[in-house]
CSV table of C-alpha atoms in Angstrom, one decimal:
chain,number,residue,atom,x,y,z
A,19,MET,CA,12.1,47.8,111.4
A,20,SER,CA,9.8,50.9,110.7
A,21,ARG,CA,9.9,53.1,106.9
A,22,ASP,CA,12.0,55.6,109.1
A,23,GLU,CA,15.0,53.4,110.3
A,24,LYS,CA,15.3,51.7,106.9
A,25,GLY,CA,15.7,54.8,105.0
A,26,ARG,CA,18.2,56.0,107.8
A,27,GLU,CA,20.2,52.8,107.7
A,28,MET,CA,20.3,53.0,103.7
A,29,ARG,CA,21.8,56.5,103.7
A,30,THR,CA,25.5,55.9,103.5
A,31,ALA,CA,27.8,58.6,102.9
A,32,GLU,CA,27.6,57.1,99.3
A,33,THR,CA,24.1,57.8,99.1
A,34,ILE,CA,24.3,61.2,100.3
A,35,LEU,CA,26.6,62.3,97.9
A,36,ASN,CA,25.0,60.8,94.9
A,37,MET,CA,22.0,62.7,96.5
A,38,ILE,CA,23.9,66.1,96.8
A,39,GLN,CA,25.1,65.6,92.8
A,40,ASP,CA,22.0,64.7,91.5
A,41,ARG,CA,20.0,67.8,93.4
A,42,GLY,CA,22.7,70.0,91.9
A,43,LYS,CA,22.7,68.8,88.3
A,44,ARG,CA,18.7,69.9,88.8
A,45,GLN,CA,19.7,73.2,90.3
A,46,LEU,CA,17.8,72.0,93.4
A,47,PRO,CA,18.9,73.5,97.0
A,48,LEU,CA,20.3,71.3,99.4
A,49,ASP,CA,18.8,70.7,102.6
A,50,ASP,CA,20.6,69.8,106.3
A,51,VAL,CA,24.3,70.9,104.7
A,52,TYR,CA,25.8,71.3,108.1
A,53,ARG,CA,24.4,67.9,109.4
A,54,GLN,CA,25.7,66.4,106.3
A,55,LEU,CA,29.4,67.9,106.5
A,56,SER,CA,29.7,66.5,110.1
A,57,HIS,CA,30.0,62.8,108.9
A,58,PRO,CA,33.9,61.9,108.6
A,59,ASN,CA,32.4,59.2,105.9
A,60,MET,CA,31.3,62.2,103.5
A,61,TYR,CA,35.3,63.3,103.6
A,62,LEU,CA,36.5,59.9,103.1
A,63,LYS,CA,34.0,59.2,100.1
A,64,SER,CA,34.6,62.6,98.6
A,65,TYR,CA,38.2,62.1,99.3
A,66,ALA,CA,38.1,58.4,97.2
A,67,LYS,CA,36.4,60.1,94.3
A,68,LEU,CA,39.1,63.1,94.4
A,69,TYR,CA,42.4,61.4,94.8
A,70,ARG,CA,42.2,59.1,91.3
A,71,ASN,CA,41.7,62.8,89.7
A,72,THR,CA,44.9,64.4,88.7
A,73,GLY,CA,43.3,67.5,88.5
A,74,ALA,CA,42.9,67.5,92.1
A,75,MET,CA,46.8,67.7,92.8
A,76,THR,CA,46.9,71.2,91.0
A,77,PRO,CA,46.8,74.1,93.3
A,78,GLY,CA,43.8,76.2,92.8
A,79,MET,CA,42.9,79.3,94.7
A,80,THR,CA,45.2,78.0,97.1
A,81,GLU,CA,49.0,76.2,97.2
A,82,GLU,CA,46.1,73.3,98.9
A,83,THR,CA,45.8,70.0,96.8
A,84,VAL,CA,44.1,67.0,97.9
A,85,ASP,CA,47.4,64.9,98.8
A,86,GLY,CA,47.2,66.9,102.1
A,87,MET,CA,44.2,65.1,103.6
A,88,SER,CA,44.1,63.0,106.8
A,89,MET,CA,41.7,62.0,109.2
A,90,GLU,CA,43.2,64.8,111.4
A,91,LYS,CA,42.4,67.4,108.8
A,92,ILE,CA,39.1,65.8,108.5
A,93,VAL,CA,38.3,66.0,112.4
A,94,THR,CA,39.8,69.7,112.3
A,95,ILE,CA,37.3,70.9,109.3
A,96,ILE,CA,34.5,68.9,111.1
A,97,GLU,CA,35.0,71.0,114.1
A,98,ALA,CA,35.9,74.5,112.7
A,99,ILE,CA,32.4,73.9,111.0
A,100,ARG,CA,30.4,73.0,114.2
A,101,GLN,CA,31.6,75.9,115.8
A,102,GLU,CA,31.2,78.1,112.9
A,103,LYS,CA,34.6,79.4,111.9
A,104,TRP,CA,35.6,77.2,109.0
A,105,GLN,CA,36.8,80.2,106.4
A,106,TRP,CA,35.2,78.8,103.0
A,107,THR,CA,37.6,79.6,100.0
A,108,PRO,CA,36.8,80.6,96.5
A,109,VAL,CA,36.4,78.5,93.7
A,110,ARG,CA,37.9,79.6,90.3
A,111,ARG,CA,35.6,78.6,87.6
A,112,ARG,CA,36.0,78.9,84.0
A,113,ASP,CA,34.0,77.7,80.8
A,114,ILE,CA,36.0,75.1,78.4
A,115,PRO,CA,35.4,75.3,74.9
A,116,LYS,CA,34.0,72.1,73.7
A,117,ARG,CA,35.0,70.3,70.6
A,118,LYS,CA,31.2,70.9,69.0
A,119,GLY,CA,30.8,74.6,69.9
A,120,GLY,CA,29.5,75.9,73.4
A,121,LYS,CA,31.5,75.7,76.6
A,122,ARG,CA,31.2,73.7,79.5
A,123,PRO,CA,32.1,74.8,83.1
C-alpha cells in the first residue's frame, strides 16, 4: 500500500471533522470544503455530535432543529450543494459572559 492510499484510507468522517475543528481553532482556512460536504458520512457524524446537545433542539435563525435530520434531507442538501443551489442561512452568534470575567462566543 502506498503512502497516498494509506492516507486516504485513514481519512474517515471523524478524522476530517477533527481536522476541520482543529483548523477552526487555529483560525486557518479550510481546503476542499465542497468536496468534504459531498460525503453523507460527514453529515451523519456531525449529527451524532449534535443530537446529544440540548441546545440543538432550540430554533435559531430558522425554526429548524436537529431532530428534523434524515438521510433524505442529507441527500437533498448534498445535491443542492453540488448544483450550487444551496442557500446558507445566517447564524446567530453572541458572546456569553464567563464566571471569572471575559466572554466566550
